[in-house]
PDB file of C-alpha atoms in Angstrom:
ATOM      1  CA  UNK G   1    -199.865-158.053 -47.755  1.00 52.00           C
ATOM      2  CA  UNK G   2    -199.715-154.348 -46.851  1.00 57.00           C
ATOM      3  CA  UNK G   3    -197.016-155.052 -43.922  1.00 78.00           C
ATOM      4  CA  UNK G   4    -194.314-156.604 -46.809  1.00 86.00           C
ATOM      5  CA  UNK G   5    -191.770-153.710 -46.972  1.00 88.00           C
ATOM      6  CA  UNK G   6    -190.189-152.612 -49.590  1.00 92.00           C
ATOM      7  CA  UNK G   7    -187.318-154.067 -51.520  1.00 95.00           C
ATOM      8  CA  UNK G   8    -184.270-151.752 -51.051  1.00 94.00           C
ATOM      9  CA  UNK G   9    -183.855-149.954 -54.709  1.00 96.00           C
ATOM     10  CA  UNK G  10    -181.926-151.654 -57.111  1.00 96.00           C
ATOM     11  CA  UNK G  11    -182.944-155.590 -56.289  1.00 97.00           C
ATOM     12  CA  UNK G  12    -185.734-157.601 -57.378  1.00 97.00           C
ATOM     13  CA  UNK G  13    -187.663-161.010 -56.361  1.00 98.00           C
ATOM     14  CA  UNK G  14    -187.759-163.984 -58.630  1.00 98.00           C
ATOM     15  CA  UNK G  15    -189.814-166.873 -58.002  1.00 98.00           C
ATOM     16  CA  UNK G  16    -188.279-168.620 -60.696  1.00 97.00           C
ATOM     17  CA  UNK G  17    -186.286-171.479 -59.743  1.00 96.00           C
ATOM     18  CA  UNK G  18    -184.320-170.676 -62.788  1.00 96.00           C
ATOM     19  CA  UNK G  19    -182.551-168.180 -61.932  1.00 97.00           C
ATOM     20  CA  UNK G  20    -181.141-169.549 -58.807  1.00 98.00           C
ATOM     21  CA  UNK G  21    -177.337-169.589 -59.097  1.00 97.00           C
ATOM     22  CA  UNK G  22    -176.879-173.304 -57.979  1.00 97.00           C
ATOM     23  CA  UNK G  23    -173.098-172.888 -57.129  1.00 97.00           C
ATOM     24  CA  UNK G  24    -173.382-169.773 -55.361  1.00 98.00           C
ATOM     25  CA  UNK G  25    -176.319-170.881 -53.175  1.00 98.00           C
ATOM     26  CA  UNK G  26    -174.639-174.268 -51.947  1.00 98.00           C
ATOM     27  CA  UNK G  27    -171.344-172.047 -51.823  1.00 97.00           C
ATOM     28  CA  UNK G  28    -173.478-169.783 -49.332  1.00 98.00           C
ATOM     29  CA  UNK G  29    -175.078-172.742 -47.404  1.00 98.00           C
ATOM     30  CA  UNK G  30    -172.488-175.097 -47.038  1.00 97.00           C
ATOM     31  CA  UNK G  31    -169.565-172.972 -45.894  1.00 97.00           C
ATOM     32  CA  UNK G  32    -171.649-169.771 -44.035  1.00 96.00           C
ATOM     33  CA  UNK G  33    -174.390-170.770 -42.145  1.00 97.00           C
ATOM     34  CA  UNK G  34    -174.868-172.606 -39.151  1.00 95.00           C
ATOM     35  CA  UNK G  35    -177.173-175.105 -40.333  1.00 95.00           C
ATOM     36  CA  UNK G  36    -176.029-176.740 -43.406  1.00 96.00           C
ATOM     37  CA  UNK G  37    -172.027-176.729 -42.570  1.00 96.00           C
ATOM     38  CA  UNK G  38    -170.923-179.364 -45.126  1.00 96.00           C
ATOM     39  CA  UNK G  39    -174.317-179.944 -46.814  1.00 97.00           C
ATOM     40  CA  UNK G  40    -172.815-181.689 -49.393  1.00 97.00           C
ATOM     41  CA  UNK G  41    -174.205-180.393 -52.940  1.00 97.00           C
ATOM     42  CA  UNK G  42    -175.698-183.665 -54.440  1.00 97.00           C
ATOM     43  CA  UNK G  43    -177.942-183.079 -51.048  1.00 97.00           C
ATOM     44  CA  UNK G  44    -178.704-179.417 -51.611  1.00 96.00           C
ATOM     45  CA  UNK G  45    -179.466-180.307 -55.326  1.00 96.00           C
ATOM     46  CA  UNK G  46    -182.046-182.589 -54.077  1.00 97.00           C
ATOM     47  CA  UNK G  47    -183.465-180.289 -51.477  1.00 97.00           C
ATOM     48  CA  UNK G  48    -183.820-177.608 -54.177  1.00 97.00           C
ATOM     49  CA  UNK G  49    -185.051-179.572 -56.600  1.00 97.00           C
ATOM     50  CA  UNK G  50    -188.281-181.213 -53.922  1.00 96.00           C
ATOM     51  CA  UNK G  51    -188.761-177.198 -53.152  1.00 98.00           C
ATOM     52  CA  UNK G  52    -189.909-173.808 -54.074  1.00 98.00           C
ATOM     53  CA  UNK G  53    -187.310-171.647 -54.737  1.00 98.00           C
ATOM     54  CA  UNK G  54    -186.868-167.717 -54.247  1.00 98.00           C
ATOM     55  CA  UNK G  55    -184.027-165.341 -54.788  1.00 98.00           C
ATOM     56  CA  UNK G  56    -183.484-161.703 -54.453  1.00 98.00           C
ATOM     57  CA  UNK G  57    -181.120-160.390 -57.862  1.00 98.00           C
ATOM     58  CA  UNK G  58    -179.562-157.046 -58.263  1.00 97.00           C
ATOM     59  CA  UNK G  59    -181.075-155.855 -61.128  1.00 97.00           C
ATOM     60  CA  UNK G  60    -177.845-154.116 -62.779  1.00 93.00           C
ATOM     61  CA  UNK G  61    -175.715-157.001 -62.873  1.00 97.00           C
ATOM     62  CA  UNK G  62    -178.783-160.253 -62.039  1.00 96.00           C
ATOM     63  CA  UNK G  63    -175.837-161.027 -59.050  1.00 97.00           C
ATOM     64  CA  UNK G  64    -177.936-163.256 -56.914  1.00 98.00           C
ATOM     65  CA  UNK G  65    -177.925-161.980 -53.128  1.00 98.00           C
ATOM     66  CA  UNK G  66    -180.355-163.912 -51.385  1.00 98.00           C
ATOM     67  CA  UNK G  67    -182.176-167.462 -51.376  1.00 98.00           C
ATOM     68  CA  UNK G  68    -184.694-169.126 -49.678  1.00 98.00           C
ATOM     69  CA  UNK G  69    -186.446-172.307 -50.235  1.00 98.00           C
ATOM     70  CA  UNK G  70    -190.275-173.647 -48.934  1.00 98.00           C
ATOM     71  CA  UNK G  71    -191.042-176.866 -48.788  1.00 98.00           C
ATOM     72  CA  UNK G  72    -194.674-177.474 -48.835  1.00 98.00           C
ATOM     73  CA  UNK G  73    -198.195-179.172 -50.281  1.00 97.00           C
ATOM     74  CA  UNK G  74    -199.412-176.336 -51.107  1.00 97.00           C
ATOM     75  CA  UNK G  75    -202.687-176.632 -49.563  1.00 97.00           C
ATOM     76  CA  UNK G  76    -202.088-177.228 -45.821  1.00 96.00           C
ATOM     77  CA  UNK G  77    -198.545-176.684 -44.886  1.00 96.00           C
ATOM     78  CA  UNK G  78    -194.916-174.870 -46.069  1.00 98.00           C
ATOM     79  CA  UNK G  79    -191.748-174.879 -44.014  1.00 98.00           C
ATOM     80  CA  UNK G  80    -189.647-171.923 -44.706  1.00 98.00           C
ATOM     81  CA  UNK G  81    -186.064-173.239 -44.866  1.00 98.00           C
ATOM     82  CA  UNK G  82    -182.047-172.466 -45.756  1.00 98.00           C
ATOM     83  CA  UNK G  83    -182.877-168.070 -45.691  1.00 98.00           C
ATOM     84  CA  UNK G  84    -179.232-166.443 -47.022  1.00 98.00           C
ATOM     85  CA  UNK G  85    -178.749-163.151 -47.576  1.00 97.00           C
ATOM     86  CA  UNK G  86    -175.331-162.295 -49.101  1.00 97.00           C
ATOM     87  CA  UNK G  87    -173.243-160.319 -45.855  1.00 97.00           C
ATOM     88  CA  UNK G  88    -172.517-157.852 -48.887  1.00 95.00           C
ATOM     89  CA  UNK G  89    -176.351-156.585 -48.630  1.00 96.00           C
ATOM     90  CA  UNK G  90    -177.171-157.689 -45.121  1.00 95.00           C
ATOM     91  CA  UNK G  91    -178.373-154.492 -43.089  1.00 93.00           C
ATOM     92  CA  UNK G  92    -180.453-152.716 -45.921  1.00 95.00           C
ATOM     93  CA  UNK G  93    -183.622-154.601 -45.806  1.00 94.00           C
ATOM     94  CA  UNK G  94    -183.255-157.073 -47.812  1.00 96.00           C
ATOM     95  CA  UNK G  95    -183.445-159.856 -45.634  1.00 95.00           C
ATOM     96  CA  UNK G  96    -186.745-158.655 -44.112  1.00 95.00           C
ATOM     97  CA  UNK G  97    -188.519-157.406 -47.229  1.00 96.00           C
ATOM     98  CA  UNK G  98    -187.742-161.029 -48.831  1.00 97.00           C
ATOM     99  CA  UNK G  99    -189.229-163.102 -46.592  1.00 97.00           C
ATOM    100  CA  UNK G 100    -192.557-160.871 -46.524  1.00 96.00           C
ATOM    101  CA  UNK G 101    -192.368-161.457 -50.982  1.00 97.00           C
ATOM    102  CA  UNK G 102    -192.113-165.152 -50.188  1.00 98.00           C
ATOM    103  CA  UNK G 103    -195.641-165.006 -47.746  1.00 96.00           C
ATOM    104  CA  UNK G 104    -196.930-163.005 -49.862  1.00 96.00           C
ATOM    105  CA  UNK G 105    -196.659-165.615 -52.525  1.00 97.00           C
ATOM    106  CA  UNK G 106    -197.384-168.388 -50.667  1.00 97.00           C
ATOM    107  CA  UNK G 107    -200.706-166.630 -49.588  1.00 96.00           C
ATOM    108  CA  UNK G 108    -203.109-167.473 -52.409  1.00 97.00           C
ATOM    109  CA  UNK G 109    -202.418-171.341 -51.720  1.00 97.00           C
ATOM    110  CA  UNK G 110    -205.269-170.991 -48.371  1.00 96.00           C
ATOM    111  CA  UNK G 111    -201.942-172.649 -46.295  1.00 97.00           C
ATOM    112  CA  UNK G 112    -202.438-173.120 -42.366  1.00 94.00           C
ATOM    113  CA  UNK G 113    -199.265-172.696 -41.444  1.00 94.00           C
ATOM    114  CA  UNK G 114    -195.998-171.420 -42.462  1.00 96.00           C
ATOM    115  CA  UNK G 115    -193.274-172.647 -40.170  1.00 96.00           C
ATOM    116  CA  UNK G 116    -189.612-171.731 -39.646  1.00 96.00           C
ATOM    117  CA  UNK G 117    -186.501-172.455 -37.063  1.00 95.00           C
ATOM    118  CA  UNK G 118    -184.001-169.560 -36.087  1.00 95.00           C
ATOM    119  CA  UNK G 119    -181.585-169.336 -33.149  1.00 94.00           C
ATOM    120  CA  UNK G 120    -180.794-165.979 -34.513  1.00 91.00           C
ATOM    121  CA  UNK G 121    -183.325-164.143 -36.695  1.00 91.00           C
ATOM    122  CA  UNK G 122    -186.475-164.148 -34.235  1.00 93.00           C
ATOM    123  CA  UNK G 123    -187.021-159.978 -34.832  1.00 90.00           C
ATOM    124  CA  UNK G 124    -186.658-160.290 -38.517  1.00 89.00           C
ATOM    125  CA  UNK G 125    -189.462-162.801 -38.451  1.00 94.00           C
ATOM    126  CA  UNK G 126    -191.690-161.627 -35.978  1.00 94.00           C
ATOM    127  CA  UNK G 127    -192.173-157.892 -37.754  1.00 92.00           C
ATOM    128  CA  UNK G 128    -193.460-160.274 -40.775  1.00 93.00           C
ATOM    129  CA  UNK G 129    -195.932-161.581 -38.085  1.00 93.00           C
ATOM    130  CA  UNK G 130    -194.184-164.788 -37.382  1.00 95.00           C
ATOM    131  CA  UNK G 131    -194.756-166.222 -33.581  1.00 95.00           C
ATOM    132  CA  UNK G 132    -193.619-169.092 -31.541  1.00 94.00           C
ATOM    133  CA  UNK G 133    -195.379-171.870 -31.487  1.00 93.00           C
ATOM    134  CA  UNK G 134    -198.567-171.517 -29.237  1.00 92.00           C
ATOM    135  CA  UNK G 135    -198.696-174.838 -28.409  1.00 93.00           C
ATOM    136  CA  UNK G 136    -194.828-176.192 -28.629  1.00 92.00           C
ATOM    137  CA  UNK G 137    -195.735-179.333 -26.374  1.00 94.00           C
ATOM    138  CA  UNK G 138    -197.327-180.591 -29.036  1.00 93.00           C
ATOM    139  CA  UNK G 139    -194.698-180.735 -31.991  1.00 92.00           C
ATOM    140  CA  UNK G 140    -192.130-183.541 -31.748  1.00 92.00           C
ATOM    141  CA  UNK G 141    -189.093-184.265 -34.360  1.00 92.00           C
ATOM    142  CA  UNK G 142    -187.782-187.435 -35.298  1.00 91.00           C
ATOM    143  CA  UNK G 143    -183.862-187.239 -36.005  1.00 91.00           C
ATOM    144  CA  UNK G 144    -182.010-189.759 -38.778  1.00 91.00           C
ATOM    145  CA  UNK G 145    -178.702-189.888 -37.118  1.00 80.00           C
TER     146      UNK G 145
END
């Protein structure tokens, strides 16, 4: 889509679920972000394994520095989930340019909806033309406690 910015020089997108450096990624999740705190990694393993998965690699070294998974049919629906950009490269671009390569991807599929949760993000998102919900009222969650 012509609104996807550029990767920063010197990184590149994979689709390949691959590449994905397993250890680093649940290292990432499970001890730095504010959702998965704990996720313990026969879980994340799982998760990956039900999902797409995307990273962003330096290209000198491969050095993963950013994951994200999608969860989706791949005709209707995706949920964007577990976004991680190393700290190390947060600030350059990455982040935002990463997330437009994953829409971009997902694009040819003819989905309805892409959907995502952030308390802390909503900027990032929204200049890749993410919105709130329109009609929140009518989403509900059930929670296995």
């Amino acid at each position: 889509m012509s609104d996807t910015p550029d990767l920063p020089e010197g990184y590149e997108f994979s689709a390949d679920p691959a590449r994905v450096d397993a250890d680093r990624v649940h290292g990432w999740l499970s001890t730095d972000t504010y959702w998965a705190l704990g996720r313990p990694r026969e879980q994340h393993e799982r998760a990956m394994a039900s999902s797409l998965n995307f990273g962003i690699y330096a290209t000198g070294s491969g050095e993963q520095v950013a994951y994200a998974r999608v969860v989706t049919d791949r005709a209707l629906f995706a949920w964007l989930a577990d976004v991680y950009v190393d700290p190390s490269v947060r600030g350059k671009g990455v982040g935002t340019a990463f997330v437009g390569r994953i829409r971009d991807h997902l694009a040819p599929f003819g989905l309805r909806r892409l959907l995502l949760a952030t308390e802390d993000a909503h900027e990032v998102y929204a200049r890749l033309g993410f919105r709130p919900l329109e009609r929140p009222e009518q989403y509900m969650a059930h929670t296995f406690e």
